[in-house]
Coordinates of C-alpha atoms in Angstrom, one line a residue:
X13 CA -13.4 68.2 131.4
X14 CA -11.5 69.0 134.7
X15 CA -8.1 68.1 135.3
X16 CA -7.2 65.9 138.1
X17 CA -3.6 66.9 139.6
X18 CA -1.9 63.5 140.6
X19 CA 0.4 63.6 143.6
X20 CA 2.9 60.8 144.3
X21 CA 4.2 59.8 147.5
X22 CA 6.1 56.1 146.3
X23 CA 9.0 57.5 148.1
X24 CA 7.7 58.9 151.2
X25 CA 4.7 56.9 151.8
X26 CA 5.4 54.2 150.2
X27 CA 9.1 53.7 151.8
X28 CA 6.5 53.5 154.7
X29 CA 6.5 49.7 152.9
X30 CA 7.8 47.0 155.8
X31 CA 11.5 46.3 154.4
X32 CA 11.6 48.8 151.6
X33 CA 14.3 51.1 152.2
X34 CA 15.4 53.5 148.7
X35 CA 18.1 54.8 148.5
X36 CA 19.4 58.7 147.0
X37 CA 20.5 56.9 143.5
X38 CA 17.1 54.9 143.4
X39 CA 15.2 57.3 144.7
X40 CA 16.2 59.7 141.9
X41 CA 15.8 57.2 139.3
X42 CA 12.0 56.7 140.1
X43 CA 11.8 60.4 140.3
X44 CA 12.9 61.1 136.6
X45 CA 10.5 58.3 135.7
X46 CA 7.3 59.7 137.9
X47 CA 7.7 62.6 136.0
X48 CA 7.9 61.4 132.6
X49 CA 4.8 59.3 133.5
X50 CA 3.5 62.7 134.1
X51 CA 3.4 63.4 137.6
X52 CA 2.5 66.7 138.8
X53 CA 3.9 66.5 142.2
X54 CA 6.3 64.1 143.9
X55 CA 6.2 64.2 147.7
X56 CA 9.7 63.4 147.9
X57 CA 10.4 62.7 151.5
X58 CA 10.0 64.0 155.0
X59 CA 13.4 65.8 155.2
X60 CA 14.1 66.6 159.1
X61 CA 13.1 62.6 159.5
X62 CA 16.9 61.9 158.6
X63 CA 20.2 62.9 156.9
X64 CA 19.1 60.4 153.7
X65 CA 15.9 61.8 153.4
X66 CA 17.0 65.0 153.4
X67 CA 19.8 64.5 150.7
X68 CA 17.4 62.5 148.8
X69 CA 14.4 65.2 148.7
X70 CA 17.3 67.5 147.8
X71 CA 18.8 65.6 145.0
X72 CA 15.2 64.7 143.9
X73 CA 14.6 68.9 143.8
X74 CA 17.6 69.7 141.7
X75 CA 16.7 67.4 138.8
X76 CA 13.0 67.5 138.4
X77 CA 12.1 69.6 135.6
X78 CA 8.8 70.1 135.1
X79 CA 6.1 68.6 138.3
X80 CA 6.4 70.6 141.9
X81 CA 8.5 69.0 144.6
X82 CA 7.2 69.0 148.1
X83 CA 8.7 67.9 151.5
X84 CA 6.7 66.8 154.6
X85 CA 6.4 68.6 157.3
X86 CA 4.7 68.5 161.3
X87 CA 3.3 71.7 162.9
X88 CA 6.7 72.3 164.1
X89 CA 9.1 75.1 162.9
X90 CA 12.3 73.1 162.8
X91 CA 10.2 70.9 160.3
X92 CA 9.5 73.3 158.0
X93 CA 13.2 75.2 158.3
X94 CA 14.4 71.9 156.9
X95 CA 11.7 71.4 154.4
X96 CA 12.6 74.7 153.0
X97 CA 16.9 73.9 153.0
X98 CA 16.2 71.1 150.9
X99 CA 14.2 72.3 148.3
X100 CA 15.8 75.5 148.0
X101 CA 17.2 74.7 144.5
X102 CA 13.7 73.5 143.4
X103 CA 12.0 74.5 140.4
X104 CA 8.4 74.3 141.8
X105 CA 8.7 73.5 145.6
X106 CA 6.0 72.7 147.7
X107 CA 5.7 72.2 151.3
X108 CA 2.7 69.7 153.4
X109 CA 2.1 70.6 156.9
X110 CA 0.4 67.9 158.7
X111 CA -1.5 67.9 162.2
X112 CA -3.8 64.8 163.5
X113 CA -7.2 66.3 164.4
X114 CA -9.0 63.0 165.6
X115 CA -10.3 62.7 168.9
X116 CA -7.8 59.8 169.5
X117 CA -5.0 61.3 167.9
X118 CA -5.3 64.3 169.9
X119 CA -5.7 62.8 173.1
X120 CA -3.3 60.1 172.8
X121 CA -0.6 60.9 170.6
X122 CA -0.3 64.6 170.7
X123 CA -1.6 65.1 174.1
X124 CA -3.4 68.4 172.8
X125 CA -6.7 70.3 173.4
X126 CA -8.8 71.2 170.2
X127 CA -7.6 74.6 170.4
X128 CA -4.1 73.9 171.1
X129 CA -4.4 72.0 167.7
X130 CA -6.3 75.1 166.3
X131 CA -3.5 77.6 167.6
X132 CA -0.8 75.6 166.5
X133 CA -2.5 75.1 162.7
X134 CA -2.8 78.9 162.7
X135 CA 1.0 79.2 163.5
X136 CA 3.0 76.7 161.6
X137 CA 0.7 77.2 158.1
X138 CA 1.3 80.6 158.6
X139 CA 5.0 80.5 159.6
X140 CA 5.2 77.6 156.3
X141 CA 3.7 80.6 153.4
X142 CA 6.6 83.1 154.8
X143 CA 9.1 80.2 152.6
X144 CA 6.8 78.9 150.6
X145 CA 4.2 80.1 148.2
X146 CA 2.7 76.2 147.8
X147 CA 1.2 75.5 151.5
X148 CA -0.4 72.2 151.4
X149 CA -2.3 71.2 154.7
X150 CA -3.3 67.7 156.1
X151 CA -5.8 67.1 159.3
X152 CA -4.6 63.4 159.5
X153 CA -7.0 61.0 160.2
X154 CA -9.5 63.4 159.3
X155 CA -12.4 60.7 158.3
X156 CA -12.4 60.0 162.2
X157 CA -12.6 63.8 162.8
X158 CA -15.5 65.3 164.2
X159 CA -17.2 67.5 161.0
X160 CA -17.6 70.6 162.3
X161 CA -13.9 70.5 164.3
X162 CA -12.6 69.5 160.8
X163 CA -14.2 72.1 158.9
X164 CA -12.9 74.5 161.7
X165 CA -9.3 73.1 161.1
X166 CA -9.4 73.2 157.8
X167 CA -10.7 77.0 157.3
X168 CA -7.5 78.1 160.0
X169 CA -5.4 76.4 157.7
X170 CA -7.0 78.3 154.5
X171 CA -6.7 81.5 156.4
X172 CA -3.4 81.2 156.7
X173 CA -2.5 80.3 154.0
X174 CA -3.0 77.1 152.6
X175 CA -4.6 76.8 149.4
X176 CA -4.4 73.0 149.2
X177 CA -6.3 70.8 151.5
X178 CA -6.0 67.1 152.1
X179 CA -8.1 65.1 153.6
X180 CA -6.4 61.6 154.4
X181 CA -8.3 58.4 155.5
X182 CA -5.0 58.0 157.5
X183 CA -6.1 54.0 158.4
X184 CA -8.4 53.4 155.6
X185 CA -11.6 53.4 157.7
X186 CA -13.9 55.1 155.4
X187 CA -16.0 54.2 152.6
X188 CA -16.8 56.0 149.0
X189 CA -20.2 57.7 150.4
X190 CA -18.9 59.2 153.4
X191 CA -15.5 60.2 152.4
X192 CA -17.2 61.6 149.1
X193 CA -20.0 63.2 151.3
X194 CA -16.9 64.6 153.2
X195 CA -15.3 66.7 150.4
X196 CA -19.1 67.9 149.5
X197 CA -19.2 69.5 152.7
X198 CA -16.3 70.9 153.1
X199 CA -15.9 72.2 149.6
X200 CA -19.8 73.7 150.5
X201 CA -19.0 75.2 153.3
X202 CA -15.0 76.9 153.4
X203 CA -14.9 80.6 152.6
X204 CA -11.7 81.6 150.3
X205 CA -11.7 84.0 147.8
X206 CA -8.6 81.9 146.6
X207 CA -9.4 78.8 144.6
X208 CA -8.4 75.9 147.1
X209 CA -6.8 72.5 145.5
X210 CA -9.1 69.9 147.6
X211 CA -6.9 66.4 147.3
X212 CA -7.6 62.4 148.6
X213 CA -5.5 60.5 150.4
X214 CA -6.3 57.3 151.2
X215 CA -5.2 53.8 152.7
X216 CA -6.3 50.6 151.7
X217 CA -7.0 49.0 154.7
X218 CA -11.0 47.7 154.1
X219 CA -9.4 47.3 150.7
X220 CA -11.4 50.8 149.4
X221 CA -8.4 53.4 148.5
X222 CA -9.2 53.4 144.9
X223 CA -12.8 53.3 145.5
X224 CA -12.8 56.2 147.9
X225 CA -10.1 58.2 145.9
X226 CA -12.4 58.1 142.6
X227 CA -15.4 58.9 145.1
X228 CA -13.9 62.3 146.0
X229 CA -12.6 63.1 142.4
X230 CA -16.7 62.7 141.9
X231 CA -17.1 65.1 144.9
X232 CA -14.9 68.0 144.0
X233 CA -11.7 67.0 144.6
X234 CA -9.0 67.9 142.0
X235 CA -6.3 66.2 143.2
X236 CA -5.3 62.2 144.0
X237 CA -2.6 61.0 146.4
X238 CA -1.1 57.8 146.3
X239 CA 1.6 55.4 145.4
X240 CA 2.6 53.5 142.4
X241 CA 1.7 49.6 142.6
X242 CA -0.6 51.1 145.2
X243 CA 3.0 50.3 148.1
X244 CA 2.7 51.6 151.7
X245 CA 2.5 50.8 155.2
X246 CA 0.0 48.0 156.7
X247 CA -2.2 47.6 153.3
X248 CA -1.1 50.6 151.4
X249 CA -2.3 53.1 149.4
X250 CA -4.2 54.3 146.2
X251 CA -2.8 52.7 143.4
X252 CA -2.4 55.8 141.4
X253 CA -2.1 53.5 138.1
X254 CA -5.6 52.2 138.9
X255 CA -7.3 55.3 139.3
X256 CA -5.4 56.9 136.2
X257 CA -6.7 54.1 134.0
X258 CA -9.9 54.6 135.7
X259 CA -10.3 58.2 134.9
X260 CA -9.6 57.6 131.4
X261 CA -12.0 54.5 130.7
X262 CA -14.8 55.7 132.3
X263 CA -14.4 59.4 131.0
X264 CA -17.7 59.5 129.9
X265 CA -18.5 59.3 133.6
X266 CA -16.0 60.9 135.6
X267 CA -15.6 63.9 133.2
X268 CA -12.1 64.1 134.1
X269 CA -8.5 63.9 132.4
X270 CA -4.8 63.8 133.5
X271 CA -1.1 64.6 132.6
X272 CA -0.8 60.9 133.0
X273 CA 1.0 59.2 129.9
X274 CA -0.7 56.1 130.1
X275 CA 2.4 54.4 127.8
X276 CA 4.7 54.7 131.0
X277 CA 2.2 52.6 133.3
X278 CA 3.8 49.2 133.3
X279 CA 7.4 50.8 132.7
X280 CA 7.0 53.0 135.9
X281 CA 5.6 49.9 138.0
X282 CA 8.2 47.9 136.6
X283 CA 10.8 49.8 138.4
X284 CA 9.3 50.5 141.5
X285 CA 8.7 46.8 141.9
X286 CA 12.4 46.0 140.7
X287 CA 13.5 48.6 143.3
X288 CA 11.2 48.6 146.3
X289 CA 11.6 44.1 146.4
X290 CA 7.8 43.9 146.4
X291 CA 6.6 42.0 143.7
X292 CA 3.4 43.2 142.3
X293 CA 0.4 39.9 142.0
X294 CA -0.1 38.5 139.5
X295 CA -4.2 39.4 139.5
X296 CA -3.2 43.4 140.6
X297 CA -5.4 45.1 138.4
X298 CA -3.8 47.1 135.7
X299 CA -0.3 46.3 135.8
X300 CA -0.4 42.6 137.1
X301 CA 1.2 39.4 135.0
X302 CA -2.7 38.1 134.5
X303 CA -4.3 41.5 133.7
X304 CA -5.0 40.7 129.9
X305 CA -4.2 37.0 130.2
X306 CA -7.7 34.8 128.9
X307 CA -8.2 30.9 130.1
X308 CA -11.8 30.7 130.0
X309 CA -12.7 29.0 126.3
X310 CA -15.5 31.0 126.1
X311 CA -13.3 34.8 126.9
X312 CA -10.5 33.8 124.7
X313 CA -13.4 33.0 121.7
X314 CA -14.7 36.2 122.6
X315 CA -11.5 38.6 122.8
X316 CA -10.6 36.6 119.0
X317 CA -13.6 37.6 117.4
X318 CA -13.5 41.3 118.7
X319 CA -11.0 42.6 121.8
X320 CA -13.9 44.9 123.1
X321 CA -15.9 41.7 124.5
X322 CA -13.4 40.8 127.6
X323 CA -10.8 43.7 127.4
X324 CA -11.7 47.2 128.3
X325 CA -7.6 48.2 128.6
X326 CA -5.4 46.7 125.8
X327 CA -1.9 46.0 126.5
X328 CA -0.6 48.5 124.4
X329 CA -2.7 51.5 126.5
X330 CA -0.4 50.9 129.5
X331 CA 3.0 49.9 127.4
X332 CA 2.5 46.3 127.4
X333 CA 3.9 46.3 124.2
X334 CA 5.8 43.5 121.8
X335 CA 9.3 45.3 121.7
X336 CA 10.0 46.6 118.6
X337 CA 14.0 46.7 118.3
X338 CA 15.9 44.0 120.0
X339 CA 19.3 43.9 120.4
X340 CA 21.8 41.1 120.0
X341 CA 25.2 40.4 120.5
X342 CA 26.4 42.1 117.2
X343 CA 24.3 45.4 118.2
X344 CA 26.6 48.4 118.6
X345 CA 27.5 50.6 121.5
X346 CA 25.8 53.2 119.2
X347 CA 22.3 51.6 118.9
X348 CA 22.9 50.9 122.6
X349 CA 23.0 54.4 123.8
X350 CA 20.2 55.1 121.5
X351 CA 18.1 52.4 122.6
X352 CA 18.7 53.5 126.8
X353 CA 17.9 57.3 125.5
X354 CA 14.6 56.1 124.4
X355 CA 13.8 54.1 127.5
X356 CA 14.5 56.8 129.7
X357 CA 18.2 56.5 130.9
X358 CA 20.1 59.6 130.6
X359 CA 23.7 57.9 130.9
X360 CA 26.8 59.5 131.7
X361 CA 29.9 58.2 129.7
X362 CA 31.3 56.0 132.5
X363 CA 28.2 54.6 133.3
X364 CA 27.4 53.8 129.3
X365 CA 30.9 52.2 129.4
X366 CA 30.0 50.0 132.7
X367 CA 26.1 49.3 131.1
X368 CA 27.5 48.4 127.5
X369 CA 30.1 45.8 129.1
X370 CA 27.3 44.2 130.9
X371 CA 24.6 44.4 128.2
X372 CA 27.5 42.6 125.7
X373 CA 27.7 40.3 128.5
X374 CA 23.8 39.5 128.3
X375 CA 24.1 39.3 124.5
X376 CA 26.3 36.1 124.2
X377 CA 23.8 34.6 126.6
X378 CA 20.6 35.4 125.0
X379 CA 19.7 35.3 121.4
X380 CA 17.3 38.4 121.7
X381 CA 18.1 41.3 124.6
X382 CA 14.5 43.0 125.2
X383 CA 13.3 46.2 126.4
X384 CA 12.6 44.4 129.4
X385 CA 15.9 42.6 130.3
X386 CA 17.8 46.3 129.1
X387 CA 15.9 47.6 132.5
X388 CA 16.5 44.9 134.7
X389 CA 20.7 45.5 133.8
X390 CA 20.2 48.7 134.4
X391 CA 18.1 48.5 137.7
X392 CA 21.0 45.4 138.5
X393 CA 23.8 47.9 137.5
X394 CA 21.8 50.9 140.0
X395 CA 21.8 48.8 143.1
X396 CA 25.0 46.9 142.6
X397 CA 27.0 50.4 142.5
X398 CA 24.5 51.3 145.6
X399 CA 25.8 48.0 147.9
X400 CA 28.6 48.3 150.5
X401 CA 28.9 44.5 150.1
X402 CA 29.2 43.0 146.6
X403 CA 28.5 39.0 145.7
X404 CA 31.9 37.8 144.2
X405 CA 31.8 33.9 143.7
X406 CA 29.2 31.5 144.0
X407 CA 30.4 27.8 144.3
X408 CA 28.3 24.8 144.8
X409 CA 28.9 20.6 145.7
X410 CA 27.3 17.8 145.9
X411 CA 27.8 16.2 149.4
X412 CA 27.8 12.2 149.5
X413 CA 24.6 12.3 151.9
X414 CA 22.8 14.1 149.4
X415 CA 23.3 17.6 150.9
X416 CA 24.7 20.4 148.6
X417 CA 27.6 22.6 149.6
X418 CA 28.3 25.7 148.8
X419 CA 31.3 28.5 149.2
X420 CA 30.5 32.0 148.7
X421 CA 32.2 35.2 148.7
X422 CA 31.3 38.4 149.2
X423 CA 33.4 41.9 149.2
X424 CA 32.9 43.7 152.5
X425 CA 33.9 47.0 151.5
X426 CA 37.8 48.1 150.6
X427 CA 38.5 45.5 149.0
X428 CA 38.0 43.2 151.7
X429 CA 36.5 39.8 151.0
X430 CA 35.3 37.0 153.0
X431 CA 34.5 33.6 152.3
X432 CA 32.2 31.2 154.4
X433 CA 31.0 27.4 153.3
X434 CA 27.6 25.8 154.6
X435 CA 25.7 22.9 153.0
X436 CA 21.9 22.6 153.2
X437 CA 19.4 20.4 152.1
X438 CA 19.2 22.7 148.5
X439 CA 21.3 24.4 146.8
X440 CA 19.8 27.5 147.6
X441 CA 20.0 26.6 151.2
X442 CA 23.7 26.1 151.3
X443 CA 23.9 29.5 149.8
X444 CA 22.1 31.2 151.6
X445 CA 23.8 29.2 155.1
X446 CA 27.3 30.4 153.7
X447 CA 25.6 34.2 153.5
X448 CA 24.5 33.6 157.3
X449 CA 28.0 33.2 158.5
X450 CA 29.8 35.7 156.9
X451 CA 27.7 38.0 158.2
X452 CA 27.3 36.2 161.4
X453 CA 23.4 36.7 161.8
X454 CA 20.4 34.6 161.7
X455 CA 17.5 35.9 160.5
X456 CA 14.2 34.5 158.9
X457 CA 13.6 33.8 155.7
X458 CA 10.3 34.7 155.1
X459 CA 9.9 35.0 151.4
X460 CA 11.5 33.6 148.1
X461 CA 10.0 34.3 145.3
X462 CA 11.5 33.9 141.4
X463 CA 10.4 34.9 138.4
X464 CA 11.6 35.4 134.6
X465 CA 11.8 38.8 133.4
X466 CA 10.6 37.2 129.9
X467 CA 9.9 34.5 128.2
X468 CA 12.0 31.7 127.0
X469 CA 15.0 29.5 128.6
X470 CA 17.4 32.1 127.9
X471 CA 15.3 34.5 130.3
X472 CA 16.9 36.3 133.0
X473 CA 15.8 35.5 136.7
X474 CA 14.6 38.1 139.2
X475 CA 14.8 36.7 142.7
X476 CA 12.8 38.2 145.4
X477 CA 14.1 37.7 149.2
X478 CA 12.0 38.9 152.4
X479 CA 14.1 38.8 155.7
X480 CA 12.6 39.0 159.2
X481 CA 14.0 40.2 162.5
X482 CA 11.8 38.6 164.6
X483 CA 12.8 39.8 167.8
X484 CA 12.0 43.6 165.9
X485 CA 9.4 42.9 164.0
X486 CA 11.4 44.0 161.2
X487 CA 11.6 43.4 157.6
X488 CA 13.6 43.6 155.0
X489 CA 13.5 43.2 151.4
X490 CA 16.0 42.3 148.5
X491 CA 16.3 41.5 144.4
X492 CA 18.9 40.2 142.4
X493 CA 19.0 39.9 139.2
X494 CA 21.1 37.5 136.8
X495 CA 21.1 35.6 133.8
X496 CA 21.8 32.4 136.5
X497 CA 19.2 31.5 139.0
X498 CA 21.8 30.7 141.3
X499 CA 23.5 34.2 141.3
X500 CA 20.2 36.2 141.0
X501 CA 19.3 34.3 144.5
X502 CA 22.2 35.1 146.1
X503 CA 22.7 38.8 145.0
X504 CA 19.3 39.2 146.2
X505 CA 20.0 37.6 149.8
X506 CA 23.0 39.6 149.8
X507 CA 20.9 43.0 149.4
X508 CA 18.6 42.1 152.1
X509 CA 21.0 41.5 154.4
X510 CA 22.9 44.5 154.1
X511 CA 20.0 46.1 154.9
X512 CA 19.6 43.6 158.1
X513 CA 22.8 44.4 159.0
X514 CA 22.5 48.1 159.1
X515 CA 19.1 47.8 161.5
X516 CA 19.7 45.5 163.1
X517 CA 23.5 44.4 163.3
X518 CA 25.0 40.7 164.4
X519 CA 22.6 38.5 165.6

């Protein structure tokens, strides 16, 4: 069987996400968890793009152990100075030179002949294997690229250097044939006496990215790009989860395996989801709520007598699994830290101390504490230490007119708090009115969407919020998280507007 490499771009493409906006503590965080799903690269971020990306692809590159970190990079020398200052203290580093070679993208947006684009492919791939021995090169919007021009790019790129090659359906406008016929002709036809890495990356615009991902796997390619939960701009990207899975159902077909550890699946979208503020749907395939859910009398005969008839992924495969230790409220900070080791979280002793206060807080709430609500404190307890404003005190009325009131507060930074009041028409309204003032803005709420982390009526919510700058085009997203419906809506308000404020300011 040949191995297929899996490259991850959640935080670079994926950030890409209208109103997702990571920050160097999340972005971290996923990292550790990409790579004990068994990622083999992370694309961390595009590091001359900004200050945080570059302290964030920097961060990411001094604490990944094992899978190669690479920074994006344009055909432009700056770009790849800076690529190479951030991932100086990286294990494996990795750098991915990109130049548009579409008719349209040359003519319009770079403003460049084909052999300006050839000249400057030569240069900057050359110039990027003098600081890096890992060139990766991407003609973007290569399946609207003339063949023979593309082939032509992509052997420059190989002769100077470049021993992987991406071809990216940059707006999703191919289908599995013709991007699969794609790699078959340029695998056929470039001349290397070093084995090239040929990898997919594709958008899900004709709702295809899987499809066409799988299609080049079939075609030669050894590599996959995408993003957990499948997250990116416009429609997105490969969901890598889907084609992981995919590759090890159908093995008997594809011939292929992974360092993928299938167990991690749901965990790893899990937090992406919790992080990012875009819920995943219920019907997503793989990782979604209904994914092994039966209502059909005649499937949920079926899966009783033997699984095999309706479900060709159990639960367990992915780490949908029934969790085998709780914790209550007489559970020690011992079996705690053990319990956060096993999940993943390497804690330092002031951030136990801060986690165990709060998870002993959960316990006289909730009879049971699962796997499950231990990383939604933990993702809470991540972005709470992350905000410049913190919720403080939620209080609610009933007006006579059968309006509610409410009076929040909310620390500013410094110890500085402000308090607004507002009514609505529901309580979340009134809440969410008060928000408005203190930060004296008005956007739109486009989206509110709740949900209980598990079962039960002692279940934590997870609260949703989508923001809109209108005037922009802008979004922006945020969760909260709290034992109180209330509070989680709020915290989660709160998080999106910080992020309103800092793009867009007062309204």
């Amino acid at each position: 069987m040949k191995n297929i490499q899996f490259f991850d771009t959640t935080l670079r493409d994926g950030e890409q996400t209208p109103g997702v906006n990571f920050n160097t503590k999340e972005k971290v965080q996923i990292a550790k968890q990409l790579e004990k799903w068994g990622i083999d690269t992370i694309e961390a971020g595009f590091p001359i793009a900004s200050v945080g990306d570059f302290e964030a692809v920097k961060a990411i590159a001094e604490n990944a152990e094992k899978m190669t970190v690479a920074g994006l990079a344009r055909c432009q020398k700056a770009d790849i100075d800076r690529a190479h200052e951030a991932l100086q203290n990286a294990k494996h580093p990795q750098i991915h030179v990109f130049l548009a070679t579409s008719p349209i993208h040359m003519e319009f947006k770079l403003k460049m002949t084909p052999d300006e684009v050839i000249a400057s492919i030569k240069e900057h791939v050359s110039y990027a294997k003098t600081k890096f021995d890992k060139v990766q090169f991407s003609p973007e919007d290569a399946t609207r690229t003339d063949k023979q021009f593309l082939l032509k790019a992509v052997q420059t790129a190989i002769d100077a250097g470049a021993t992987i090659i991406n071809v990216p359906d940059t707006v999703g406008y191919s289908n599995p044939t013709e991007y699969g016929g794609l790699f078959k002709f340029l695998i056929e036809n470039i001349q290397s006496d070093e084995e090239i890495i040929f990898s997919s990356h594709c958008h899900d615009d004709l709702g295809m990215a899987t499809a066409n991902a799988l299609a080049a796997i079939e075609n030669g390619a050894c590599r996959v790009e995408g993003t957990i939960n499948g997250i990116g701009e416009r429609a997105g990207n490969t969901a890598l989860e889907e084609v992981a899975l995919a590759l090890y159902i159908r093995k008997d077909f594809y011939e292929a395996q992974s360092n993928i550890t299938l167990n991690e699946t749901k965990r790893t979208s899990d937090l992406v989801s919790r992080l990012s503020g875009v819920a995943v749907p219920r019907n997503k395939a793989i990782i979604g709520a209904n994914a092994y859910a039966h209502e059909s009398g005649i499937h949920q005969d079926g899966v009783l007598k033997n699984p095999d008839t309706y479900e060709i992924i159990t639960p367990s495969l992915v780490g949908v699994n029934e969790n085998s230790l709780p914790l209550g409220k007489l559970s020690g900070r011992h079996a705690f830290a053990t319990k956060m080791d096993t999940l993943g979280y390497q804690l330092t002793e002031d951030e136990l101390k801060v986690a165990f206060k709060r998870f002993k807080s959960l316990a006289d709430k909730k009879k049971q504490v699962t796997e499950d609500d231990l990383i939604a404190l933990m993702v809470g307890q991540s972005q709470e230490c992350s905000e410049d404003y913190r919720l403080e005190r939620v209080q609610l009325q009933y007006v006579s007119d059968g309006s509610q009131g409410a009076i929040v507060s909310i620390n500013t930074g410094e110890d500085e708090s402000k308090t607004e009041s507002a009514i609505g028409s529901g309580s979340i309204q009134a809440i969410y009115n008060s928000i408005d003032k203190i930060f004296v803005q008005k956007p739109e709420l486009q989206e509110y969407y709740i949900k209980a982390i598990t079962g039960g009526e002692d279940a934590q919510a997870e609260v949703h919020v989508t923001l809109a700058d209108t005037e922009n085009n802008k979004q922006f997203n945020g969760i909260g998280i709290d034992f109180d419906v209330l509070q989680a809506s709020a915290k989660a308000y709160v998080k999106a507007s910080e992020q309103f404020q800092k793009e867009v300011g007062k309204a």
